[in-house]
Every structure is written in C-alpha cells, then in structure tokens.
Amino acid sequence: MTLADQTFALPPVAEDRAAMIRDHLRDAIVDRRLAPGTKLNEAEVGTLFDVSRTVVRAALQALAFEGLVKTERNRGAFVANPTPEEARQVFASRRLIEPGLALAAAQRITSGEIAAFRERLHHESELLHQRGPTARRAEIHASGDFHLLLARVAGNAILLRFMEELVARSSLVIALYGRSGASSCGHGDHGNILAALEQRDGELAGRLLLTHIDHIEADLDLRNTSNLALRDALVTDAHRLP
C-alpha cells in the first residue's frame, strides 16, 4: 500500500494542522522552492512544524491526491515531476472545465467581484515590469489566482476544488516547462476575459479562456527528450572548447 492509498482519521485540531502543513508545502512546491524530485522526509517535516508523523502523513496524502506529491513504496514521498504527457492532460482538463465556469460566473458576477478582478490585473501589470526568478514565480502565482477567482465567482464548490488542483498542477508545469512564465500576452488575455464577464457574455468569456489556455500551452517546451549520460550530453559542447 502506498501513502496515497492510506486514509487517516484525525481529531479536528490535528486535521487543521495537517491542512496548514499541506498549504505550506503546496506553496513551496508551486513556487519551486521545493524542486521536483525533492524527498519529503516525514520526520524532518514533523520537526519543522512540531507535529507527529501521522499529521505529516495526512498532509502528504492530500498533496498526493492533488498530484503534487508522488509516493514510492519503501522510499517515501517526493515532489512530483510531471511528464510532458501529464502536462498536456492538465491543460486538456482545464479546457473542459473553464468555459463552463465562465458561463456561470457571467451570470453571478457582482460589482465587488469585478473590483477584485481589477485589483488582480493591476498586480499582474506591476509584476510584468520585474525580472528574476522570484518575480517569475510571483507572475505564475498571480496568473493562477485570476483563474481561481473565476471559479469562486462561478459558485460551484466542487469545481472550485478541481480548479485548485488543476491550477496548482499548472503552476508546477509552467515553472518546469515554461519558456517565459506569465507574459503581457497572458495579462492581456485576462483583461479581455474580464471585459466579457462585465458584459455578462459567458460564451465569449469561455472562448477567450480557451484561447488563453492555448497561449499558455504554446509557451511550454513539452518536447520529449531522452536522458543521456553526462559524457554524451556534453560531448558536443566539449568539442567546441578552444
């Protein structure tokens, strides 16, 4: 039995602690502070958060369900390293879900929620002028927040949970395979989607979301590559040295 197959019945306080640890680990994974393949040692995590290994195991189980952690028998838990095919499946799933969220959101959106969207767009705009890995991680996070707000406005709690998982996986995929991270193109897409929502045109917002997802996936380098030995990987470059 793997970690992901196990279930845990925790008292409420321990359950809250497990959820807190899950959120901290999720943020660290999505922000690439924990690199793909990093071993998540239960004892070490438990010491850091001053909780039992049972609580840590519950947090890791939740992340395994989300696809952000992989477990291996007799080896433990590791930060997921999604394959190109898994990355494609993530965005294929988003294409199925997000147009429906747009239709629902367009019918329900309030002036306060429009203001919240505009605040996020303003934050995205500020990040576009910053450089470096920290700024890139912040761009990816801000872009994901836009889509999570759309899911919240749509008012479907089940689909919101799905989107939380898909956005987390998308953020990891973009951090791994993205050529540029978030972009002015993506920011412009968000602005157009919000304009359609303001007009209560859910069908247009849905079509714009599909185009936006196409733009995100087009910025990924998902070519299948084979793992070479160090000598084979560097031999061509070595021949170029003076």
PDB file of C-alpha atoms in Angstrom:
ATOM      1  CA  MET A   1       0.000   0.000   0.000  1.00  0.00           C
ATOM      2  CA  THR A   2       1.333   3.428  -0.890  1.00  0.00           C
ATOM      3  CA  LEU A   3       0.920   6.612   1.103  1.00  0.00           C
ATOM      4  CA  ALA A   4      -1.775   7.820  -1.291  1.00  0.00           C
ATOM      5  CA  ASP A   5      -3.810   4.652  -0.635  1.00  0.00           C
ATOM      6  CA  GLN A   6      -3.964   5.199   3.114  1.00  0.00           C
ATOM      7  CA  THR A   7      -6.686   7.097   4.948  1.00  0.00           C
ATOM      8  CA  PHE A   8      -6.290   8.910   8.236  1.00  0.00           C
ATOM      9  CA  ALA A   9      -8.903   9.677  10.872  1.00  0.00           C
ATOM     10  CA  LEU A  10      -7.513  12.676  12.708  1.00  0.00           C
ATOM     11  CA  PRO A  11      -9.028  14.704  15.534  1.00  0.00           C
ATOM     12  CA  PRO A  12     -10.115  18.211  14.464  1.00  0.00           C
ATOM     13  CA  VAL A  13      -7.031  20.014  15.813  1.00  0.00           C
ATOM     14  CA  ALA A  14      -4.657  17.592  14.094  1.00  0.00           C
ATOM     15  CA  GLU A  15      -6.721  17.828  10.911  1.00  0.00           C
ATOM     16  CA  ASP A  16      -6.311  21.617  10.948  1.00  0.00           C
ATOM     17  CA  ARG A  17      -2.567  21.229  11.439  1.00  0.00           C
ATOM     18  CA  ALA A  18      -2.380  18.785   8.536  1.00  0.00           C
ATOM     19  CA  ALA A  19      -4.257  21.249   6.314  1.00  0.00           C
ATOM     20  CA  MET A  20      -1.857  24.037   7.322  1.00  0.00           C
ATOM     21  CA  ILE A  21       1.183  21.890   6.516  1.00  0.00           C
ATOM     22  CA  ARG A  22      -0.400  20.855   3.209  1.00  0.00           C
ATOM     23  CA  ASP A  23      -0.873  24.523   2.270  1.00  0.00           C
ATOM     24  CA  HIS A  24       2.705  25.448   3.205  1.00  0.00           C
ATOM     25  CA  LEU A  25       4.124  22.540   1.235  1.00  0.00           C
ATOM     26  CA  ARG A  26       1.861  23.255  -1.736  1.00  0.00           C
ATOM     27  CA  ASP A  27       3.053  26.873  -1.885  1.00  0.00           C
ATOM     28  CA  ALA A  28       6.686  25.785  -1.655  1.00  0.00           C
ATOM     29  CA  ILE A  29       6.192  23.244  -4.473  1.00  0.00           C
ATOM     30  CA  VAL A  30       4.294  25.571  -6.787  1.00  0.00           C
ATOM     31  CA  ASP A  31       6.803  28.379  -6.172  1.00  0.00           C
ATOM     32  CA  ARG A  32       9.659  25.936  -6.933  1.00  0.00           C
ATOM     33  CA  ARG A  33      11.231  26.490  -3.510  1.00  0.00           C
ATOM     34  CA  LEU A  34      10.956  22.709  -3.341  1.00  0.00           C
ATOM     35  CA  ALA A  35      12.300  21.357  -6.615  1.00  0.00           C
ATOM     36  CA  PRO A  36      10.696  18.402  -8.428  1.00  0.00           C
ATOM     37  CA  GLY A  37      12.088  15.148  -7.096  1.00  0.00           C
ATOM     38  CA  THR A  38      12.846  16.532  -3.616  1.00  0.00           C
ATOM     39  CA  LYS A  39      12.296  13.912  -0.922  1.00  0.00           C
ATOM     40  CA  LEU A  40       9.761  14.994   1.696  1.00  0.00           C
ATOM     41  CA  ASN A  41      11.009  13.294   4.842  1.00  0.00           C
ATOM     42  CA  GLU A  42       8.163  12.825   7.310  1.00  0.00           C
ATOM     43  CA  ALA A  43      10.373  13.136  10.388  1.00  0.00           C
ATOM     44  CA  GLU A  44      12.019  16.328   9.136  1.00  0.00           C
ATOM     45  CA  VAL A  45       8.712  17.950   8.190  1.00  0.00           C
ATOM     46  CA  GLY A  46       7.266  16.910  11.549  1.00  0.00           C
ATOM     47  CA  THR A  47      10.167  18.527  13.377  1.00  0.00           C
ATOM     48  CA  LEU A  48       9.858  21.738  11.383  1.00  0.00           C
ATOM     49  CA  PHE A  49       6.163  22.085  12.219  1.00  0.00           C
ATOM     50  CA  ASP A  50       6.303  20.398  15.637  1.00  0.00           C
ATOM     51  CA  VAL A  51       3.710  17.759  14.763  1.00  0.00           C
ATOM     52  CA  SER A  52       3.590  13.967  14.681  1.00  0.00           C
ATOM     53  CA  ARG A  53       4.478  11.941  11.620  1.00  0.00           C
ATOM     54  CA  THR A  54       0.814  10.911  11.407  1.00  0.00           C
ATOM     55  CA  VAL A  55      -0.179  14.551  10.851  1.00  0.00           C
ATOM     56  CA  VAL A  56       2.581  14.976   8.267  1.00  0.00           C
ATOM     57  CA  ARG A  57       1.446  11.795   6.513  1.00  0.00           C
ATOM     58  CA  ALA A  58      -2.090  13.165   6.224  1.00  0.00           C
ATOM     59  CA  ALA A  59      -0.756  16.387   4.646  1.00  0.00           C
ATOM     60  CA  LEU A  60       1.337  14.411   2.175  1.00  0.00           C
ATOM     61  CA  GLN A  61      -1.640  12.198   1.348  1.00  0.00           C
ATOM     62  CA  ALA A  62      -3.676  15.282   0.438  1.00  0.00           C
ATOM     63  CA  LEU A  63      -0.880  16.542  -1.811  1.00  0.00           C
ATOM     64  CA  ALA A  64      -0.614  13.113  -3.422  1.00  0.00           C
ATOM     65  CA  PHE A  65      -4.326  13.292  -4.274  1.00  0.00           C
ATOM     66  CA  GLU A  66      -3.658  16.676  -5.891  1.00  0.00           C
ATOM     67  CA  GLY A  67      -0.812  15.249  -7.960  1.00  0.00           C
ATOM     68  CA  LEU A  68       1.853  17.481  -6.424  1.00  0.00           C
ATOM     69  CA  VAL A  69       3.499  14.656  -4.494  1.00  0.00           C
ATOM     70  CA  LYS A  70       4.436  11.171  -5.662  1.00  0.00           C
ATOM     71  CA  THR A  71       4.879   8.275  -3.261  1.00  0.00           C
ATOM     72  CA  GLU A  72       7.045   5.199  -3.732  1.00  0.00           C
ATOM     73  CA  ARG A  73       6.883   2.008  -1.713  1.00  0.00           C
ATOM     74  CA  ASN A  74       9.676   1.785   0.862  1.00  0.00           C
ATOM     75  CA  ARG A  75      11.110   5.121  -0.284  1.00  0.00           C
ATOM     76  CA  GLY A  76       8.578   7.715   0.858  1.00  0.00           C
ATOM     77  CA  ALA A  77       7.182  10.893  -0.668  1.00  0.00           C
ATOM     78  CA  PHE A  78       8.746  13.127  -3.299  1.00  0.00           C
ATOM     79  CA  VAL A  79       7.773  16.381  -5.027  1.00  0.00           C
ATOM     80  CA  ALA A  80       6.119  15.420  -8.306  1.00  0.00           C
ATOM     81  CA  ASN A  81       7.972  15.808 -11.583  1.00  0.00           C
ATOM     82  CA  PRO A  82       5.169  15.855 -14.195  1.00  0.00           C
ATOM     83  CA  THR A  83       5.910  14.360 -17.593  1.00  0.00           C
ATOM     84  CA  PRO A  84       5.117  16.254 -20.817  1.00  0.00           C
ATOM     85  CA  GLU A  85       2.073  13.995 -21.327  1.00  0.00           C
ATOM     86  CA  GLU A  86       0.794  14.729 -17.804  1.00  0.00           C
ATOM     87  CA  ALA A  87       1.266  18.437 -18.520  1.00  0.00           C
ATOM     88  CA  ARG A  88      -0.852  18.147 -21.675  1.00  0.00           C
ATOM     89  CA  GLN A  89      -3.562  16.355 -19.713  1.00  0.00           C
ATOM     90  CA  VAL A  90      -3.668  19.151 -17.141  1.00  0.00           C
ATOM     91  CA  PHE A  91      -4.438  21.749 -19.804  1.00  0.00           C
ATOM     92  CA  ALA A  92      -6.861  19.432 -21.619  1.00  0.00           C
ATOM     93  CA  SER A  93      -8.769  19.177 -18.323  1.00  0.00           C
ATOM     94  CA  ARG A  94      -8.843  22.933 -17.946  1.00  0.00           C
ATOM     95  CA  ARG A  95     -10.298  23.297 -21.444  1.00  0.00           C
ATOM     96  CA  LEU A  96     -13.184  21.066 -20.385  1.00  0.00           C
ATOM     97  CA  ILE A  97     -13.927  22.899 -17.143  1.00  0.00           C
ATOM     98  CA  GLU A  98     -13.184  26.606 -17.502  1.00  0.00           C
ATOM     99  CA  PRO A  99     -15.675  27.567 -20.267  1.00  0.00           C
ATOM    100  CA  GLY A 100     -18.460  26.245 -18.023  1.00  0.00           C
ATOM    101  CA  LEU A 101     -17.117  28.281 -15.119  1.00  0.00           C
ATOM    102  CA  ALA A 102     -17.155  31.361 -17.351  1.00  0.00           C
ATOM    103  CA  LEU A 103     -20.819  30.819 -18.208  1.00  0.00           C
ATOM    104  CA  ALA A 104     -21.752  30.534 -14.531  1.00  0.00           C
ATOM    105  CA  ALA A 105     -19.537  33.442 -13.458  1.00  0.00           C
ATOM    106  CA  ALA A 106     -21.020  35.781 -16.077  1.00  0.00           C
ATOM    107  CA  GLN A 107     -24.479  35.206 -14.596  1.00  0.00           C
ATOM    108  CA  ARG A 108     -23.401  35.739 -10.988  1.00  0.00           C
ATOM    109  CA  ILE A 109     -20.612  38.317 -11.015  1.00  0.00           C
ATOM    110  CA  THR A 110     -21.070  41.373  -8.770  1.00  0.00           C
ATOM    111  CA  SER A 111     -19.509  44.822  -8.840  1.00  0.00           C
ATOM    112  CA  GLY A 112     -17.379  43.855  -5.843  1.00  0.00           C
ATOM    113  CA  GLU A 113     -16.064  40.801  -7.649  1.00  0.00           C
ATOM    114  CA  ILE A 114     -15.283  42.879 -10.737  1.00  0.00           C
ATOM    115  CA  ALA A 115     -13.259  45.180  -8.484  1.00  0.00           C
ATOM    116  CA  ALA A 116     -11.411  42.148  -7.083  1.00  0.00           C
ATOM    117  CA  PHE A 117     -10.572  41.037 -10.629  1.00  0.00           C
ATOM    118  CA  ARG A 118      -9.289  44.513 -11.457  1.00  0.00           C
ATOM    119  CA  GLU A 119      -7.089  44.504  -8.372  1.00  0.00           C
ATOM    120  CA  ARG A 120      -5.538  41.237  -9.514  1.00  0.00           C
ATOM    121  CA  LEU A 121      -4.978  42.608 -13.014  1.00  0.00           C
ATOM    122  CA  HIS A 122      -3.238  45.629 -11.521  1.00  0.00           C
ATOM    123  CA  HIS A 123      -0.967  43.326  -9.510  1.00  0.00           C
ATOM    124  CA  GLU A 124      -0.188  41.294 -12.648  1.00  0.00           C
ATOM    125  CA  SER A 125       0.679  44.502 -14.503  1.00  0.00           C
ATOM    126  CA  GLU A 126       3.162  45.504 -11.816  1.00  0.00           C
ATOM    127  CA  LEU A 127       4.846  42.088 -11.961  1.00  0.00           C
ATOM    128  CA  LEU A 128       5.337  42.323 -15.739  1.00  0.00           C
ATOM    129  CA  HIS A 129       7.977  45.016 -15.182  1.00  0.00           C
ATOM    130  CA  GLN A 130      10.006  42.929 -12.726  1.00  0.00           C
ATOM    131  CA  ARG A 131      12.731  40.448 -13.565  1.00  0.00           C
ATOM    132  CA  GLY A 132      14.370  37.430 -11.959  1.00  0.00           C
ATOM    133  CA  PRO A 133      13.209  34.032 -10.673  1.00  0.00           C
ATOM    134  CA  THR A 134      11.311  35.483  -7.709  1.00  0.00           C
ATOM    135  CA  ALA A 135       9.311  37.773  -9.980  1.00  0.00           C
ATOM    136  CA  ARG A 136       8.652  34.904 -12.384  1.00  0.00           C
ATOM    137  CA  ARG A 137       7.250  32.741  -9.582  1.00  0.00           C
ATOM    138  CA  ALA A 138       5.079  35.649  -8.460  1.00  0.00           C
ATOM    139  CA  GLU A 139       3.765  36.086 -12.025  1.00  0.00           C
ATOM    140  CA  ILE A 140       2.805  32.427 -12.250  1.00  0.00           C
ATOM    141  CA  HIS A 141       1.099  32.599  -8.852  1.00  0.00           C
ATOM    142  CA  ALA A 142      -0.812  35.775  -9.755  1.00  0.00           C
ATOM    143  CA  SER A 143      -1.985  34.280 -13.033  1.00  0.00           C
ATOM    144  CA  GLY A 144      -3.322  31.233 -11.207  1.00  0.00           C
ATOM    145  CA  ASP A 145      -5.142  33.451  -8.715  1.00  0.00           C
ATOM    146  CA  PHE A 146      -7.117  35.013 -11.584  1.00  0.00           C
ATOM    147  CA  HIS A 147      -8.476  31.604 -12.590  1.00  0.00           C
ATOM    148  CA  LEU A 148      -9.247  30.618  -9.002  1.00  0.00           C
ATOM    149  CA  LEU A 149     -11.222  33.819  -8.531  1.00  0.00           C
ATOM    150  CA  LEU A 150     -13.198  32.948 -11.661  1.00  0.00           C
ATOM    151  CA  ALA A 151     -14.003  29.547 -10.139  1.00  0.00           C
ATOM    152  CA  ARG A 152     -15.104  31.161  -6.863  1.00  0.00           C
ATOM    153  CA  VAL A 153     -17.361  33.624  -8.670  1.00  0.00           C
ATOM    154  CA  ALA A 154     -18.944  30.720 -10.571  1.00  0.00           C
ATOM    155  CA  GLY A 155     -20.204  29.465  -7.213  1.00  0.00           C
ATOM    156  CA  ASN A 156     -19.629  25.724  -7.666  1.00  0.00           C
ATOM    157  CA  ALA A 157     -17.687  24.412  -4.673  1.00  0.00           C
ATOM    158  CA  ILE A 158     -16.919  21.050  -6.305  1.00  0.00           C
ATOM    159  CA  LEU A 159     -15.462  22.623  -9.436  1.00  0.00           C
ATOM    160  CA  LEU A 160     -13.532  25.098  -7.301  1.00  0.00           C
ATOM    161  CA  ARG A 161     -11.768  22.155  -5.632  1.00  0.00           C
ATOM    162  CA  PHE A 162     -10.963  20.723  -9.059  1.00  0.00           C
ATOM    163  CA  MET A 163      -9.607  24.084 -10.193  1.00  0.00           C
ATOM    164  CA  GLU A 164      -7.448  24.446  -7.086  1.00  0.00           C
ATOM    165  CA  GLU A 165      -5.811  21.152  -8.019  1.00  0.00           C
ATOM    166  CA  LEU A 166      -5.524  22.000 -11.729  1.00  0.00           C
ATOM    167  CA  VAL A 167      -4.101  25.476 -11.100  1.00  0.00           C
ATOM    168  CA  ALA A 168      -1.552  24.064  -8.652  1.00  0.00           C
ATOM    169  CA  ARG A 169      -0.504  21.451 -11.208  1.00  0.00           C
ATOM    170  CA  SER A 170      -0.472  24.061 -13.987  1.00  0.00           C
ATOM    171  CA  SER A 171       1.777  26.327 -11.951  1.00  0.00           C
ATOM    172  CA  LEU A 172       4.255  23.497 -11.416  1.00  0.00           C
ATOM    173  CA  VAL A 173       4.154  22.620 -15.127  1.00  0.00           C
ATOM    174  CA  ILE A 174       4.693  26.260 -16.162  1.00  0.00           C
ATOM    175  CA  ALA A 175       7.603  26.594 -13.723  1.00  0.00           C
ATOM    176  CA  LEU A 176       9.167  23.423 -15.149  1.00  0.00           C
ATOM    177  CA  TYR A 177       8.465  23.783 -18.854  1.00  0.00           C
ATOM    178  CA  GLY A 178       7.566  27.431 -19.451  1.00  0.00           C
ATOM    179  CA  ARG A 179       9.854  29.442 -21.677  1.00  0.00           C
ATOM    180  CA  SER A 180       8.907  32.814 -20.222  1.00  0.00           C
ATOM    181  CA  GLY A 181       6.423  32.391 -17.336  1.00  0.00           C
ATOM    182  CA  ALA A 182       3.486  34.793 -17.304  1.00  0.00           C
ATOM    183  CA  SER A 183       3.551  37.343 -20.097  1.00  0.00           C
ATOM    184  CA  SER A 184       1.970  40.541 -21.339  1.00  0.00           C
ATOM    185  CA  CYS A 185       0.035  38.326 -23.733  1.00  0.00           C
ATOM    186  CA  GLY A 186      -1.416  36.343 -20.845  1.00  0.00           C
ATOM    187  CA  HIS A 187      -2.150  39.525 -18.920  1.00  0.00           C
ATOM    188  CA  GLY A 188      -3.956  40.925 -21.963  1.00  0.00           C
ATOM    189  CA  ASP A 189      -5.985  37.711 -22.199  1.00  0.00           C
ATOM    190  CA  HIS A 190      -7.113  38.164 -18.607  1.00  0.00           C
ATOM    191  CA  GLY A 191      -8.207  41.720 -19.337  1.00  0.00           C
ATOM    192  CA  ASN A 192     -10.296  40.566 -22.303  1.00  0.00           C
ATOM    193  CA  ILE A 193     -11.882  37.782 -20.253  1.00  0.00           C
ATOM    194  CA  LEU A 194     -12.837  40.247 -17.524  1.00  0.00           C
ATOM    195  CA  ALA A 195     -14.345  42.606 -20.104  1.00  0.00           C
ATOM    196  CA  ALA A 196     -16.544  39.761 -21.392  1.00  0.00           C
ATOM    197  CA  LEU A 197     -17.618  38.906 -17.839  1.00  0.00           C
ATOM    198  CA  GLU A 198     -18.540  42.536 -17.207  1.00  0.00           C
ATOM    199  CA  GLN A 199     -20.750  42.383 -20.313  1.00  0.00           C
ATOM    200  CA  ARG A 200     -22.345  39.199 -18.904  1.00  0.00           C
ATOM    201  CA  ASP A 201     -21.221  37.383 -22.032  1.00  0.00           C
ATOM    202  CA  GLY A 202     -20.262  33.993 -20.658  1.00  0.00           C
ATOM    203  CA  GLU A 203     -19.920  32.364 -24.062  1.00  0.00           C
ATOM    204  CA  LEU A 204     -17.396  34.974 -25.201  1.00  0.00           C
ATOM    205  CA  ALA A 205     -15.523  34.678 -21.911  1.00  0.00           C
ATOM    206  CA  GLY A 206     -15.407  30.912 -22.413  1.00  0.00           C
ATOM    207  CA  ARG A 207     -13.982  31.230 -25.936  1.00  0.00           C
ATOM    208  CA  LEU A 208     -11.401  33.709 -24.687  1.00  0.00           C
ATOM    209  CA  LEU A 209     -10.419  31.304 -21.909  1.00  0.00           C
ATOM    210  CA  LEU A 210      -9.822  28.547 -24.450  1.00  0.00           C
ATOM    211  CA  THR A 211      -7.603  30.887 -26.475  1.00  0.00           C
ATOM    212  CA  HIS A 212      -5.802  31.885 -23.284  1.00  0.00           C
ATOM    213  CA  ILE A 213      -5.125  28.257 -22.344  1.00  0.00           C
ATOM    214  CA  ASP A 214      -3.799  27.720 -25.879  1.00  0.00           C
ATOM    215  CA  HIS A 215      -1.402  30.641 -25.329  1.00  0.00           C
ATOM    216  CA  ILE A 216      -0.178  29.177 -22.034  1.00  0.00           C
ATOM    217  CA  GLU A 217       0.423  25.746 -23.531  1.00  0.00           C
ATOM    218  CA  ALA A 218       2.132  27.212 -26.595  1.00  0.00           C
ATOM    219  CA  ASP A 219       4.706  28.794 -24.265  1.00  0.00           C
ATOM    220  CA  LEU A 220       5.667  25.391 -22.858  1.00  0.00           C
ATOM    221  CA  ASP A 221       8.531  23.298 -24.178  1.00  0.00           C
ATOM    222  CA  LEU A 222       6.967  19.834 -23.978  1.00  0.00           C
ATOM    223  CA  ARG A 223       9.249  18.086 -26.406  1.00  0.00           C
ATOM    224  CA  ASN A 224      10.071  14.534 -25.381  1.00  0.00           C
ATOM    225  CA  THR A 225      13.770  14.198 -24.650  1.00  0.00           C
ATOM    226  CA  SER A 226      15.811  11.177 -23.664  1.00  0.00           C
ATOM    227  CA  ASN A 227      18.076  11.122 -20.641  1.00  0.00           C
ATOM    228  CA  LEU A 228      21.688  10.987 -21.779  1.00  0.00           C
ATOM    229  CA  ALA A 229      24.779  10.052 -19.862  1.00  0.00           C
ATOM    230  CA  LEU A 230      26.822  13.050 -18.751  1.00  0.00           C
ATOM    231  CA  ARG A 231      29.551  12.355 -21.330  1.00  0.00           C
ATOM    232  CA  ASP A 232      27.011  12.003 -24.157  1.00  0.00           C
ATOM    233  CA  ALA A 233      25.147  15.140 -23.122  1.00  0.00           C
ATOM    234  CA  LEU A 234      28.292  17.272 -23.057  1.00  0.00           C
ATOM    235  CA  VAL A 235      30.424  15.774 -25.827  1.00  0.00           C
ATOM    236  CA  THR A 236      29.239  18.227 -28.496  1.00  0.00           C
ATOM    237  CA  ASP A 237      29.877  21.242 -26.279  1.00  0.00           C
ATOM    238  CA  ALA A 238      33.275  19.845 -25.268  1.00  0.00           C
ATOM    239  CA  HIS A 239      34.349  19.731 -28.924  1.00  0.00           C
ATOM    240  CA  ARG A 240      33.605  23.457 -29.170  1.00  0.00           C
ATOM    241  CA  LEU A 241      36.031  24.410 -26.409  1.00  0.00           C
ATOM    242  CA  PRO A 242      39.303  26.029 -27.548  1.00  0.00           C
TER     243      PRO A 242
END
